[in-house]
XYZ file of N, CA and C in Angstrom:
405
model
N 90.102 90.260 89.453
C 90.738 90.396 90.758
C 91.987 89.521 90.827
N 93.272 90.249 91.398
C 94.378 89.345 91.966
C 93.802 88.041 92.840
N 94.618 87.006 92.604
C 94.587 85.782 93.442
C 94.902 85.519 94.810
N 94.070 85.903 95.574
C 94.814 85.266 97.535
C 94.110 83.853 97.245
N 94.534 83.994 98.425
C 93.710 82.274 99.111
C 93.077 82.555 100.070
N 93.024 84.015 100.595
C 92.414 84.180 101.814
C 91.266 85.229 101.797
N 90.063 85.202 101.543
C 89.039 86.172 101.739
C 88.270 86.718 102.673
N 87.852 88.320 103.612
C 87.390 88.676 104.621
C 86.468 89.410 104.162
N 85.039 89.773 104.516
C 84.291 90.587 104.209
C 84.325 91.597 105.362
N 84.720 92.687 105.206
C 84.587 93.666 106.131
C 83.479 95.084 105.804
N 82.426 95.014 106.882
C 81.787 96.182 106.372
C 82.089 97.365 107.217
N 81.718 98.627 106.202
C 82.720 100.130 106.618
C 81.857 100.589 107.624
N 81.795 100.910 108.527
C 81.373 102.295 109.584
C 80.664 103.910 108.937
N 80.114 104.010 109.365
C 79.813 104.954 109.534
C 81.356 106.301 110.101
N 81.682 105.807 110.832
C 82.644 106.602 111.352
C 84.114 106.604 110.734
N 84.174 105.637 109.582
C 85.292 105.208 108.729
C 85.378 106.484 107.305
N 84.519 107.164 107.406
C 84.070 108.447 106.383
C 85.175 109.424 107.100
N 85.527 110.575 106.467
C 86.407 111.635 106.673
C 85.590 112.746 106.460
N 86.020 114.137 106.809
C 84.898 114.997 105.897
C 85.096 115.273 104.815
N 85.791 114.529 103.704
C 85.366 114.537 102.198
C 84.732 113.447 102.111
N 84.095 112.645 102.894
C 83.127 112.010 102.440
C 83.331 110.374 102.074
N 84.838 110.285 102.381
C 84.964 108.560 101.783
C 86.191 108.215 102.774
N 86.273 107.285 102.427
C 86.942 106.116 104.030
C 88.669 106.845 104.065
N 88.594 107.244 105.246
C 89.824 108.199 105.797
C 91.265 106.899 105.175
N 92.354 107.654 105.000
C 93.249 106.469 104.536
C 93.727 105.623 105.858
N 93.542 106.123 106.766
C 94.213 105.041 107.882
C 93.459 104.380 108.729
N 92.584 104.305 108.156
C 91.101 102.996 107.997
C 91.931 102.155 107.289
N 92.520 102.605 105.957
C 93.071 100.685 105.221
C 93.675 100.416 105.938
N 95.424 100.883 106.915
C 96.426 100.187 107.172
C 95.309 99.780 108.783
N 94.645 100.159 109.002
C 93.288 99.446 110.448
C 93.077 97.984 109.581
N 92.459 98.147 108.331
C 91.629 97.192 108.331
C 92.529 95.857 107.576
N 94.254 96.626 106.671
C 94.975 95.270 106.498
C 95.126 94.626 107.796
N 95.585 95.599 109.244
C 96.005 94.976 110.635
C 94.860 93.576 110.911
N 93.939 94.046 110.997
C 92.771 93.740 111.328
C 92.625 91.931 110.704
N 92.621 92.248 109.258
C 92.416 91.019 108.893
C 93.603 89.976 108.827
N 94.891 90.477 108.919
C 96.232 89.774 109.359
C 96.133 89.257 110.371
N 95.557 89.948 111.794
C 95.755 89.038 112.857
C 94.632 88.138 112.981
N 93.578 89.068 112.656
C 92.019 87.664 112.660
C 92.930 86.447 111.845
N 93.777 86.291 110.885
C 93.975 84.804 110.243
C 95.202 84.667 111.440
N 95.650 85.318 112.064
C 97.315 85.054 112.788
C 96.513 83.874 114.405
N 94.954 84.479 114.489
C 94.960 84.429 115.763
C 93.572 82.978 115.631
N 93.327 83.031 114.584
C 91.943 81.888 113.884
C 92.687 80.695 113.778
N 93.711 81.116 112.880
C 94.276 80.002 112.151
C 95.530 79.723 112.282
N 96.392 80.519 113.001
C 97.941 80.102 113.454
C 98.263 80.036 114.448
N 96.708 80.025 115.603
C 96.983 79.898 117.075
C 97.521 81.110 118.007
N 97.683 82.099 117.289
C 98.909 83.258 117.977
C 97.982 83.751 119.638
N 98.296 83.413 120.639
C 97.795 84.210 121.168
C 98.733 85.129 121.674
N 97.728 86.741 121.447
C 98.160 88.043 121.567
C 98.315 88.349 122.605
N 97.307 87.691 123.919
C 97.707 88.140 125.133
C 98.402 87.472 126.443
N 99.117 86.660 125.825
C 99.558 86.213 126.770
C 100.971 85.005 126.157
N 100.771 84.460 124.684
C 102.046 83.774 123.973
C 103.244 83.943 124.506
N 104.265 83.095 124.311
C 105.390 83.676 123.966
C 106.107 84.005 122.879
N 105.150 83.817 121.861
C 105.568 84.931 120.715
C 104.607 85.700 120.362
N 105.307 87.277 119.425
C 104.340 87.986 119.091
C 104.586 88.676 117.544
N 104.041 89.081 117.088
C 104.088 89.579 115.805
C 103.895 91.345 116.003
N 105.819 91.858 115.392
C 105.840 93.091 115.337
C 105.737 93.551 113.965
N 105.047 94.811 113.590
C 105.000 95.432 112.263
C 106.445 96.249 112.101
N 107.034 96.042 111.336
C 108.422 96.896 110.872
C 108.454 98.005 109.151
N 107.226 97.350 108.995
C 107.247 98.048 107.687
C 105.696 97.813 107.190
N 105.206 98.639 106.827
C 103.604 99.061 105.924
C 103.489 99.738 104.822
N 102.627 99.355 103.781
C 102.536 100.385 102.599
C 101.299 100.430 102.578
N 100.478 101.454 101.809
C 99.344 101.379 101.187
C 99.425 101.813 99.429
N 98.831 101.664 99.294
C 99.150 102.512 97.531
C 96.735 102.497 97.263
N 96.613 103.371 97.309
C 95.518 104.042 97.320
C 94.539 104.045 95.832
N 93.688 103.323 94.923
C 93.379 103.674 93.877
C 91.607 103.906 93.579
N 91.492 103.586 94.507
C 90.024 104.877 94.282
C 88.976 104.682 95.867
N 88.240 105.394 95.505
C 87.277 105.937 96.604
C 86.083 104.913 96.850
N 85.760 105.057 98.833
C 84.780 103.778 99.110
C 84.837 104.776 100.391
N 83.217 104.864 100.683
C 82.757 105.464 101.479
C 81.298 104.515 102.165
N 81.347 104.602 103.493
C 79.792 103.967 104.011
C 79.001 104.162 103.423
N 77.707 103.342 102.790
C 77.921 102.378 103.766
C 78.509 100.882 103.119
N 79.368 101.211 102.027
C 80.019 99.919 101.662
C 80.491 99.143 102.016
N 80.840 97.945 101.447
C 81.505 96.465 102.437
C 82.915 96.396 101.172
N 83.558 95.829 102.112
C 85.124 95.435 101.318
C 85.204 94.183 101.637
N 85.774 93.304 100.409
C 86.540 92.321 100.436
C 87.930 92.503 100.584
N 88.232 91.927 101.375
C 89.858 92.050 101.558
C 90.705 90.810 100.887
N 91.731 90.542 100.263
C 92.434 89.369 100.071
C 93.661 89.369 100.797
N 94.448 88.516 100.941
C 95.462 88.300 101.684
C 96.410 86.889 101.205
N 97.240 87.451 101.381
C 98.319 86.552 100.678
C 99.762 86.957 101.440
N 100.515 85.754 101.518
C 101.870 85.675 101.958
C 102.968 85.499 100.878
N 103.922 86.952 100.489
C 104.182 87.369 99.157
C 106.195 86.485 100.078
N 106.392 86.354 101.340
C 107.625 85.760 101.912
C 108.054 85.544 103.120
N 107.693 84.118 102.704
C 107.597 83.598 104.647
C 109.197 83.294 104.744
N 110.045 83.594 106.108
C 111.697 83.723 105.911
C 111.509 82.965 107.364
N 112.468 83.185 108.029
C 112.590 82.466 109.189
C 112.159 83.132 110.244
N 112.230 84.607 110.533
C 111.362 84.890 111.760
C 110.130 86.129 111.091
N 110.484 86.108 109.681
C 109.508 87.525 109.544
C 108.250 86.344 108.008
N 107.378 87.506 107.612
C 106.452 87.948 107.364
C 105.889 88.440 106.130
N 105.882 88.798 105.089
C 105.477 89.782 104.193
C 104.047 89.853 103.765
N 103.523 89.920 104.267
C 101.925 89.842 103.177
C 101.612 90.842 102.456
N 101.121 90.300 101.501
C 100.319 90.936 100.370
C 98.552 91.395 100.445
N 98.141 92.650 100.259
C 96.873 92.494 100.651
C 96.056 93.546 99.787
N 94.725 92.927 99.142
C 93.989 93.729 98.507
C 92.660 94.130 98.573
N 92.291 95.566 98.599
C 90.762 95.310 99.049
C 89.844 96.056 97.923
N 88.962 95.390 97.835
C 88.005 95.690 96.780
C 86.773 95.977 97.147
N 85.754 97.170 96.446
C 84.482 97.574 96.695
C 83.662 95.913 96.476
N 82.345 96.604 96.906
C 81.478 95.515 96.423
C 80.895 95.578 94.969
N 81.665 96.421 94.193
C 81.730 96.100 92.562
C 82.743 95.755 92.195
N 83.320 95.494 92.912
C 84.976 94.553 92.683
C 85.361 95.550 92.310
N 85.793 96.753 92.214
C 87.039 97.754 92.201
C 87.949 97.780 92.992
N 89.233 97.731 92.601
C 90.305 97.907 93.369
C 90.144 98.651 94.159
N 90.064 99.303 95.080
C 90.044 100.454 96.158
C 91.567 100.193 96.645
N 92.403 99.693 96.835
C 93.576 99.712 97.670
C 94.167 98.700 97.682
N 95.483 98.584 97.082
C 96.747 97.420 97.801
C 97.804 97.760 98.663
N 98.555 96.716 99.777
C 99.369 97.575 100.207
C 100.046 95.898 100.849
N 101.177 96.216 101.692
C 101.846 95.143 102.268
C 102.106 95.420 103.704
N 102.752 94.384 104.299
C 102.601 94.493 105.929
C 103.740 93.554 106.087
N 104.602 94.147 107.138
C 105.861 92.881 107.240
C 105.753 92.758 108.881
N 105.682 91.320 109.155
C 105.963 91.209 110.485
C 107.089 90.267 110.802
N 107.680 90.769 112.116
C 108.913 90.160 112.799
C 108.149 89.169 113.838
N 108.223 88.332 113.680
C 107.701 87.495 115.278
C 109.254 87.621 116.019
N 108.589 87.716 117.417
C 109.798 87.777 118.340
C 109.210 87.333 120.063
N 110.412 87.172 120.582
C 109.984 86.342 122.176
C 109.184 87.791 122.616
N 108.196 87.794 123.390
C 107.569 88.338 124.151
C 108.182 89.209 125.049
N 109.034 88.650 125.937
C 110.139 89.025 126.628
C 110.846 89.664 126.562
N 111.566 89.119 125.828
C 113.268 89.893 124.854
C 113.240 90.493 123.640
N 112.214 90.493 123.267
C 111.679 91.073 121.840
C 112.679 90.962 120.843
N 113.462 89.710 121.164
C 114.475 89.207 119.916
C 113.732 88.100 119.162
N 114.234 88.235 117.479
C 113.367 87.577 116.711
C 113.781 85.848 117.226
N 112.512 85.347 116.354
C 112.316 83.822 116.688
C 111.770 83.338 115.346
N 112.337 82.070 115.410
C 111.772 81.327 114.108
C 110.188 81.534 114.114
N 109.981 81.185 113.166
C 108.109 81.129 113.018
C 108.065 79.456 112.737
N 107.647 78.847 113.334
C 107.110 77.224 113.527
C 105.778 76.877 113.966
N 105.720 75.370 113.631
C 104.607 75.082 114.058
C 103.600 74.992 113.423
N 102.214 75.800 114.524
C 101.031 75.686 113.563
C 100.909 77.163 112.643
N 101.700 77.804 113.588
C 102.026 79.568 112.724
C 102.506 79.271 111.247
N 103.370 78.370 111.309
C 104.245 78.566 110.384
C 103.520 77.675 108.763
N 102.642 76.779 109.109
C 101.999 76.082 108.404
C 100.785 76.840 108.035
N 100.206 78.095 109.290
C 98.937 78.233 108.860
C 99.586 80.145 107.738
N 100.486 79.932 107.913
C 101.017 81.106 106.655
C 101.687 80.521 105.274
N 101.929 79.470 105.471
C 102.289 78.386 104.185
C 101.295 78.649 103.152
N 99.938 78.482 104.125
C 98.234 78.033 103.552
C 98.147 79.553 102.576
N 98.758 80.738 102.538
C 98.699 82.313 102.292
C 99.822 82.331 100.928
N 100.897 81.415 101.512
C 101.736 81.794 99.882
C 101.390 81.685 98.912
N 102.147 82.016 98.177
C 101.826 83.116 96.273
C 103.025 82.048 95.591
């Protein structure tokens, strides 16, 4: 397995199946969201509902390499591939519970004022608790 620093165990749904039978693809870019903000909102303080900053997505990939269907569990990894001054890049990989690759993909976020939705530095405890993610 690639190296994060950051590990999530996520288990699949029942309802995360498609009718061919294995986890629909937009279950991954759910479940990179998912485990980005659980560390944005655990560990960098972000609050989502009410901050004055927020974290926008501007760009997503997935790249897809094999099949995971319920009722399996994924490990997710996570890693910060370029922390810049107001944005974001993470790196993220998720693996069956036989450690197969099932999926990598990336996620870029803009933090920006709440308000004005113009970008803003990333500081603080944000900015330290994505330090803890770099590669």
């Amino acid at each position: 397995m690639v190296s994060y620093p950051h590990w999530q165990t996520v288990p699949l749904r029942w309802k995360d199946n498609d009718v061919y039978g294995h986890v629909n693809n937009v279950v991954h870019y759910s479940l990179m969201d998912t485990v980005i903000n659980t560390w944005l909102i655990e560990r960098g303080g972000l609050d989502i509902e009410s901050g004055p900053v927020i974290g926008l997505c501007v760009e997503s990939r997935c790249a897809y390499h094999a099949s995971v269907s319920f009722p399996d569990t994924l490990r997710i990894g996570l890693r910060v591939a370029h922390l810049g001054r107001s944005s974001v890049r993470y790196e993220i990989g998720m693996y069956s519970t036989s450690e197969t690759l099932v999926a990598e993909g990336h996620f870029v976020h803009v933090f920006v004022d709440r308000e004005s939705r113009r970008p803003v530095e990333v500081a603080g405890k944000l900015r330290e608790s994505l330090a803890e993610l770099a590669v």
